[in-house]
mmCIF file of N, CA and C in Angstrom:
data_model
loop_
_atom_site.group_PDB
_atom_site.id
_atom_site.type_symbol
_atom_site.label_atom_id
_atom_site.label_comp_id
_atom_site.label_asym_id
_atom_site.label_seq_id
_atom_site.Cartn_x
_atom_site.Cartn_y
_atom_site.Cartn_z
ATOM 1 N N MET A 1 87.938 69.107 -87.185
ATOM 2 C CA MET A 1 88.420 69.701 -88.250
ATOM 3 C C MET A 1 87.195 69.619 -89.293
ATOM 4 N N THR A 2 86.853 70.857 -89.951
ATOM 5 C CA THR A 2 85.628 70.958 -90.874
ATOM 6 C C THR A 2 86.269 71.009 -92.269
ATOM 7 N N PHE A 3 85.338 70.874 -93.273
ATOM 8 C CA PHE A 3 85.745 71.171 -94.727
ATOM 9 C C PHE A 3 85.840 72.736 -94.780
ATOM 10 N N THR A 4 85.031 73.584 -94.126
ATOM 11 C CA THR A 4 85.117 74.866 -94.170
ATOM 12 C C THR A 4 86.604 75.406 -93.725
ATOM 13 N N GLN A 5 86.824 74.972 -92.763
ATOM 14 C CA GLN A 5 88.338 75.104 -92.236
ATOM 15 C C GLN A 5 89.612 74.571 -93.383
ATOM 16 N N LEU A 6 89.235 73.757 -93.831
ATOM 17 C CA LEU A 6 90.204 73.194 -94.939
ATOM 18 C C LEU A 6 89.829 74.018 -96.196
ATOM 19 N N GLU A 7 88.969 74.469 -96.476
ATOM 20 C CA GLU A 7 88.829 75.369 -97.763
ATOM 21 C C GLU A 7 89.368 76.774 -97.100
ATOM 22 N N ILE A 8 89.313 77.219 -96.146
ATOM 23 C CA ILE A 8 89.602 78.689 -95.762
ATOM 24 C C ILE A 8 91.289 78.242 -95.653
ATOM 25 N N PHE A 9 91.619 77.172 -95.203
ATOM 26 C CA PHE A 9 93.225 77.318 -95.161
ATOM 27 C C PHE A 9 93.857 77.244 -96.644
ATOM 28 N N SER A 10 93.205 76.542 -97.632
ATOM 29 C CA SER A 10 93.561 76.232 -98.914
ATOM 30 C C SER A 10 93.479 77.700 -99.667
ATOM 31 N N VAL A 11 92.412 78.577 -99.366
ATOM 32 C CA VAL A 11 92.516 79.787 -100.010
ATOM 33 C C VAL A 11 93.543 80.688 -99.388
ATOM 34 N N LEU A 12 93.855 80.863 -98.136
ATOM 35 C CA LEU A 12 94.663 81.618 -97.404
ATOM 36 C C LEU A 12 95.969 81.373 -97.966
ATOM 37 N N ALA A 13 96.290 79.817 -98.155
ATOM 38 C CA ALA A 13 97.648 79.254 -98.785
ATOM 39 C C ALA A 13 97.768 80.222 -100.164
ATOM 40 N N ARG A 14 96.836 80.079 -100.993
ATOM 41 C CA ARG A 14 96.862 80.312 -102.369
ATOM 42 C C ARG A 14 97.166 82.069 -102.571
ATOM 43 N N VAL A 15 96.335 82.579 -101.440
ATOM 44 C CA VAL A 15 96.404 84.141 -101.803
ATOM 45 C C VAL A 15 97.262 84.826 -100.691
ATOM 46 N N GLY A 16 98.007 84.025 -99.880
ATOM 47 C CA GLY A 16 98.949 84.540 -98.942
ATOM 48 C C GLY A 16 98.737 85.719 -98.077
ATOM 49 N N SER A 17 97.384 85.877 -97.707
ATOM 50 C CA SER A 17 97.241 87.163 -96.962
ATOM 51 C C SER A 17 95.429 86.891 -96.101
ATOM 52 N N PHE A 18 95.423 86.943 -95.044
ATOM 53 C CA PHE A 18 94.199 86.950 -94.185
ATOM 54 C C PHE A 18 93.001 87.882 -94.795
ATOM 55 N N SER A 19 93.369 89.043 -95.232
ATOM 56 C CA SER A 19 92.565 89.987 -95.734
ATOM 57 C C SER A 19 92.203 89.577 -96.943
ATOM 58 N N ARG A 20 93.018 89.263 -97.933
ATOM 59 C CA ARG A 20 92.550 88.897 -99.070
ATOM 60 C C ARG A 20 91.896 87.472 -99.417
ATOM 61 N N ALA A 21 92.049 86.536 -98.491
ATOM 62 C CA ALA A 21 91.377 85.164 -98.127
ATOM 63 C C ALA A 21 89.991 85.831 -97.764
ATOM 64 N N ALA A 22 89.664 86.620 -96.816
ATOM 65 C CA ALA A 22 88.320 86.904 -96.324
ATOM 66 C C ALA A 22 87.542 87.389 -97.602
ATOM 67 N N ALA A 23 88.255 88.280 -98.340
ATOM 68 C CA ALA A 23 87.513 89.023 -99.620
ATOM 69 C C ALA A 23 87.107 87.878 -100.531
ATOM 70 N N ALA A 24 88.060 86.830 -100.781
ATOM 71 C CA ALA A 24 87.780 85.807 -101.662
ATOM 72 C C ALA A 24 86.752 84.858 -101.112
ATOM 73 N N LEU A 25 86.726 84.771 -99.955
ATOM 74 C CA LEU A 25 85.563 83.882 -99.577
ATOM 75 C C LEU A 25 84.215 84.436 -99.081
ATOM 76 N N GLY A 26 84.223 85.798 -98.888
ATOM 77 C CA GLY A 26 83.224 86.729 -98.733
ATOM 78 C C GLY A 26 82.807 86.320 -97.065
ATOM 79 N N ILE A 27 83.640 86.366 -96.391
ATOM 80 C CA ILE A 27 83.768 86.268 -94.809
ATOM 81 C C ILE A 27 84.690 87.443 -94.201
ATOM 82 N N THR A 28 84.512 87.525 -93.136
ATOM 83 C CA THR A 28 85.392 88.798 -92.103
ATOM 84 C C THR A 28 87.003 87.994 -92.070
ATOM 85 N N GLN A 29 87.844 89.020 -91.768
ATOM 86 C CA GLN A 29 89.209 88.453 -91.804
ATOM 87 C C GLN A 29 89.293 87.874 -90.179
ATOM 88 N N SER A 30 88.429 88.180 -89.468
ATOM 89 C CA SER A 30 88.538 87.512 -88.019
ATOM 90 C C SER A 30 88.182 86.158 -88.304
ATOM 91 N N GLY A 31 86.978 85.855 -89.022
ATOM 92 C CA GLY A 31 86.397 84.590 -89.627
ATOM 93 C C GLY A 31 87.683 83.676 -89.976
ATOM 94 N N VAL A 32 88.436 84.139 -90.826
ATOM 95 C CA VAL A 32 89.566 83.720 -91.457
ATOM 96 C C VAL A 32 90.530 82.933 -90.197
ATOM 97 N N SER A 33 90.901 84.034 -89.369
ATOM 98 C CA SER A 33 91.813 84.130 -88.426
ATOM 99 C C SER A 33 91.189 82.988 -87.363
ATOM 100 N N HIS A 34 90.085 83.004 -87.139
ATOM 101 C CA HIS A 34 89.759 82.194 -86.313
ATOM 102 C C HIS A 34 89.494 80.815 -86.792
ATOM 103 N N ALA A 35 89.089 80.474 -87.861
ATOM 104 C CA ALA A 35 89.036 79.241 -88.465
ATOM 105 C C ALA A 35 90.511 78.717 -88.401
ATOM 106 N N ILE A 36 91.363 79.332 -89.023
ATOM 107 C CA ILE A 36 92.700 78.939 -88.830
ATOM 108 C C ILE A 36 93.602 78.641 -87.765
ATOM 109 N N LYS A 37 93.095 79.422 -86.629
ATOM 110 C CA LYS A 37 93.578 79.192 -85.310
ATOM 111 C C LYS A 37 92.864 77.640 -84.656
ATOM 112 N N GLN A 38 91.704 77.515 -85.028
ATOM 113 C CA GLN A 38 91.076 76.457 -84.568
ATOM 114 C C GLN A 38 91.563 75.060 -85.219
ATOM 115 N N LEU A 39 91.930 75.258 -86.399
ATOM 116 C CA LEU A 39 92.753 74.103 -87.339
ATOM 117 C C LEU A 39 93.910 73.930 -86.570
ATOM 118 N N GLU A 40 94.778 75.031 -86.515
ATOM 119 C CA GLU A 40 95.979 74.984 -85.816
ATOM 120 C C GLU A 40 95.962 74.091 -84.569
ATOM 121 N N THR A 41 95.140 74.618 -83.793
ATOM 122 C CA THR A 41 94.952 74.034 -82.461
ATOM 123 C C THR A 41 94.567 72.612 -82.224
ATOM 124 N N GLU A 42 93.655 72.119 -83.289
ATOM 125 C CA GLU A 42 93.350 70.832 -83.425
ATOM 126 C C GLU A 42 94.457 70.050 -83.996
ATOM 127 N N LEU A 43 95.019 70.425 -84.849
ATOM 128 C CA LEU A 43 96.172 69.480 -85.653
ATOM 129 C C LEU A 43 97.326 69.749 -84.568
ATOM 130 N N GLY A 44 97.589 70.572 -83.745
ATOM 131 C CA GLY A 44 98.802 70.707 -82.968
ATOM 132 C C GLY A 44 100.041 71.495 -83.407
ATOM 133 N N VAL A 45 99.808 72.059 -84.738
ATOM 134 C CA VAL A 45 101.051 72.517 -85.352
ATOM 135 C C VAL A 45 100.586 73.756 -86.142
ATOM 136 N N SER A 46 101.967 74.769 -86.184
ATOM 137 C CA SER A 46 101.580 75.880 -86.945
ATOM 138 C C SER A 46 101.700 75.654 -88.404
ATOM 139 N N LEU A 47 100.522 76.042 -89.182
ATOM 140 C CA LEU A 47 100.267 75.974 -90.814
ATOM 141 C C LEU A 47 101.051 77.307 -91.227
ATOM 142 N N LEU A 48 101.058 78.311 -90.626
ATOM 143 C CA LEU A 48 101.343 79.682 -91.316
ATOM 144 C C LEU A 48 102.460 80.291 -90.501
ATOM 145 N N THR A 49 103.155 81.083 -91.176
ATOM 146 C CA THR A 49 103.973 82.146 -90.502
ATOM 147 C C THR A 49 103.626 83.565 -90.983
ATOM 148 N N ARG A 50 103.052 84.219 -89.713
ATOM 149 C CA ARG A 50 102.456 85.425 -90.142
ATOM 150 C C ARG A 50 103.717 86.516 -89.991
ATOM 151 N N GLU A 51 103.781 87.330 -90.997
ATOM 152 C CA GLU A 51 104.537 88.205 -91.409
ATOM 153 C C GLU A 51 103.927 89.769 -91.664
ATOM 154 N N GLY A 52 103.644 90.431 -90.787
ATOM 155 C CA GLY A 52 102.837 91.738 -91.107
ATOM 156 C C GLY A 52 101.663 91.325 -91.746
ATOM 157 N N ALA A 53 101.334 91.855 -93.069
ATOM 158 C CA ALA A 53 100.104 91.525 -93.540
ATOM 159 C C ALA A 53 100.073 90.513 -94.391
ATOM 160 N N SER A 54 101.289 89.618 -94.542
ATOM 161 C CA SER A 54 101.292 88.371 -95.281
ATOM 162 C C SER A 54 101.303 87.168 -94.316
ATOM 163 N N ALA A 55 101.068 85.899 -95.055
ATOM 164 C CA ALA A 55 101.031 84.653 -94.220
ATOM 165 C C ALA A 55 101.723 83.836 -95.437
ATOM 166 N N THR A 56 102.800 82.963 -94.930
ATOM 167 C CA THR A 56 103.324 81.889 -95.687
ATOM 168 C C THR A 56 103.178 80.702 -94.862
ATOM 169 N N LEU A 57 103.083 79.672 -95.499
ATOM 170 C CA LEU A 57 103.326 78.187 -95.216
ATOM 171 C C LEU A 57 104.280 77.729 -94.328
ATOM 172 N N THR A 58 104.238 77.125 -93.325
ATOM 173 C CA THR A 58 105.386 76.445 -92.650
ATOM 174 C C THR A 58 105.702 75.397 -93.596
ATOM 175 N N ASP A 59 106.802 74.653 -93.169
ATOM 176 C CA ASP A 59 106.870 73.466 -93.764
ATOM 177 C C ASP A 59 106.117 72.164 -93.712
ATOM 178 N N VAL A 60 105.348 72.322 -92.591
ATOM 179 C CA VAL A 60 104.534 71.212 -92.432
ATOM 180 C C VAL A 60 103.154 71.804 -92.846
ATOM 181 N N GLY A 61 102.861 73.054 -92.831
ATOM 182 C CA GLY A 61 101.441 73.793 -93.537
ATOM 183 C C GLY A 61 101.892 73.260 -95.056
ATOM 184 N N SER A 62 102.799 73.233 -95.622
ATOM 185 C CA SER A 62 103.062 72.985 -96.966
ATOM 186 C C SER A 62 102.477 71.371 -97.167
ATOM 187 N N ARG A 63 103.054 70.759 -96.544
ATOM 188 C CA ARG A 63 102.776 69.025 -96.632
ATOM 189 C C ARG A 63 101.368 68.917 -96.447
ATOM 190 N N LEU A 64 100.729 69.643 -95.246
ATOM 191 C CA LEU A 64 99.284 69.412 -94.835
ATOM 192 C C LEU A 64 98.416 70.190 -95.968
ATOM 193 N N LEU A 65 98.691 71.065 -96.503
ATOM 194 C CA LEU A 65 97.748 71.716 -97.912
ATOM 195 C C LEU A 65 97.698 70.810 -98.413
ATOM 196 N N MET A 66 98.729 69.819 -99.161
ATOM 197 C CA MET A 66 98.464 68.889 -100.564
ATOM 198 C C MET A 66 97.318 67.905 -99.911
ATOM 199 N N ARG A 67 97.355 67.401 -98.547
ATOM 200 C CA ARG A 67 96.378 66.541 -98.169
ATOM 201 C C ARG A 67 94.914 67.301 -97.961
ATOM 202 N N ALA A 68 95.091 68.287 -97.534
ATOM 203 C CA ALA A 68 93.756 69.211 -97.387
ATOM 204 C C ALA A 68 93.087 69.365 -98.865
ATOM 205 N N ASN A 69 93.867 69.694 -99.874
ATOM 206 C CA ASN A 69 93.336 69.840 -101.381
ATOM 207 C C ASN A 69 92.902 68.664 -101.748
ATOM 208 N N ASP A 70 93.724 67.551 -101.329
ATOM 209 C CA ASP A 70 93.110 66.165 -101.635
ATOM 210 C C ASP A 70 91.607 65.943 -100.872
ATOM 211 N N MET A 71 91.747 66.092 -99.974
ATOM 212 C CA MET A 71 90.291 65.989 -99.110
ATOM 213 C C MET A 71 89.236 66.740 -99.737
ATOM 214 N N LEU A 72 89.533 67.904 -100.081
ATOM 215 C CA LEU A 72 88.521 68.976 -100.919
ATOM 216 C C LEU A 72 87.966 68.512 -102.086
ATOM 217 N N GLN A 73 89.051 67.953 -102.781
ATOM 218 C CA GLN A 73 88.877 67.272 -104.204
ATOM 219 C C GLN A 73 87.958 66.162 -104.082
ATOM 220 N N GLN A 74 88.087 65.158 -103.105
ATOM 221 C CA GLN A 74 87.042 64.034 -102.764
ATOM 222 C C GLN A 74 85.792 64.621 -102.315
ATOM 223 N N LYS A 75 86.000 65.656 -101.703
ATOM 224 C CA LYS A 75 84.480 66.083 -101.131
ATOM 225 C C LYS A 75 83.642 66.643 -102.587
ATOM 226 N N GLU A 76 84.360 67.462 -103.299
ATOM 227 C CA GLU A 76 83.674 67.883 -104.468
ATOM 228 C C GLU A 76 83.213 66.570 -105.179
ATOM 229 N N ALA A 77 83.989 65.579 -105.497
ATOM 230 C CA ALA A 77 83.717 64.387 -106.366
ATOM 231 C C ALA A 77 82.475 63.733 -105.524
ATOM 232 N N LEU A 78 82.385 63.770 -104.250
ATOM 233 C CA LEU A 78 81.349 62.818 -103.633
ATOM 234 C C LEU A 78 80.015 63.694 -103.744
ATOM 235 N N GLU A 79 80.064 65.184 -103.839
ATOM 236 C CA GLU A 79 79.071 65.897 -104.109
ATOM 237 C C GLU A 79 78.560 65.949 -105.513
ATOM 238 N N GLN A 80 79.255 65.682 -106.494
ATOM 239 C CA GLN A 80 78.993 65.392 -107.864
ATOM 240 C C GLN A 80 78.376 64.319 -108.120
ATOM 241 N N GLU A 81 78.891 63.328 -107.346
ATOM 242 C CA GLU A 81 78.419 61.735 -107.675
ATOM 243 C C GLU A 81 76.998 61.912 -107.071
ATOM 244 N N ALA A 82 76.786 62.381 -106.030
ATOM 245 C CA ALA A 82 75.194 62.532 -105.292
ATOM 246 C C ALA A 82 74.606 63.505 -106.158
ATOM 247 N N ASN A 83 75.132 64.603 -106.785
ATOM 248 C CA ASN A 83 74.230 65.321 -107.551
ATOM 249 C C ASN A 83 73.762 64.634 -109.102
ATOM 250 N N ARG A 84 74.675 63.970 -109.495
ATOM 251 C CA ARG A 84 74.358 62.841 -110.802
ATOM 252 C C ARG A 84 73.248 62.179 -110.575
ATOM 253 N N GLU A 85 73.173 61.568 -109.496
ATOM 254 C CA GLU A 85 72.311 60.682 -108.817
ATOM 255 C C GLU A 85 70.961 61.198 -108.917
ATOM 256 N N ARG A 86 70.915 62.546 -108.652
ATOM 257 C CA ARG A 86 69.636 63.156 -108.350
ATOM 258 C C ARG A 86 69.249 63.865 -109.772
ATOM 259 N N GLY A 87 69.767 63.654 -110.530
ATOM 260 C CA GLY A 87 69.616 64.055 -112.060
ATOM 261 C C GLY A 87 69.983 65.820 -112.016
ATOM 262 N N ILE A 88 71.270 66.108 -111.210
ATOM 263 C CA ILE A 88 71.743 67.578 -111.207
ATOM 264 C C ILE A 88 73.092 67.702 -111.545
ATOM 265 N N ALA A 89 73.242 68.086 -112.875
ATOM 266 C CA ALA A 89 74.772 68.329 -113.434
ATOM 267 C C ALA A 89 75.290 69.657 -112.859
ATOM 268 N N ARG A 90 76.356 69.705 -112.017
ATOM 269 C CA ARG A 90 76.836 70.716 -111.657
ATOM 270 C C ARG A 90 78.309 70.599 -111.397
ATOM 271 N N GLY A 91 79.212 71.539 -111.466
ATOM 272 C CA GLY A 91 80.393 71.245 -111.248
ATOM 273 C C GLY A 91 81.236 72.712 -111.641
ATOM 274 N N THR A 92 82.743 72.629 -111.488
ATOM 275 C CA THR A 92 83.383 73.487 -111.890
ATOM 276 C C THR A 92 84.269 73.309 -113.244
ATOM 277 N N LEU A 93 84.140 74.038 -114.282
ATOM 278 C CA LEU A 93 85.161 73.936 -115.411
ATOM 279 C C LEU A 93 86.219 74.671 -115.294
ATOM 280 N N ARG A 94 87.416 74.060 -115.349
ATOM 281 C CA ARG A 94 88.733 74.710 -115.546
ATOM 282 C C ARG A 94 89.521 74.521 -116.533
ATOM 283 N N ILE A 95 89.717 75.542 -117.107
ATOM 284 C CA ILE A 95 90.533 75.449 -118.437
ATOM 285 C C ILE A 95 91.604 76.151 -118.439
ATOM 286 N N ALA A 96 93.113 75.304 -118.441
ATOM 287 C CA ALA A 96 94.310 75.511 -118.356
ATOM 288 C C ALA A 96 94.749 76.116 -119.714
#
């Protein structure tokens, strides 16, 4: 399992479509499909229900998405801490 796979999973869950996820990530649709298939194979569960052009989370996919997003937030925090140590201020500003 890689952070890239988790990022793709998170974006796909948010946008609900392999093609929209590919566009948002700047990769091919087959790249999205391949990453998700590898993640599902490694985890041994189906994360998504594919219905035509849309993709919806399975029950287990919904639960694992929360954990994936937690891991991605921790990765971002780790990178920010390392960047601060090097004197580089960087991050994402979100305004609600």
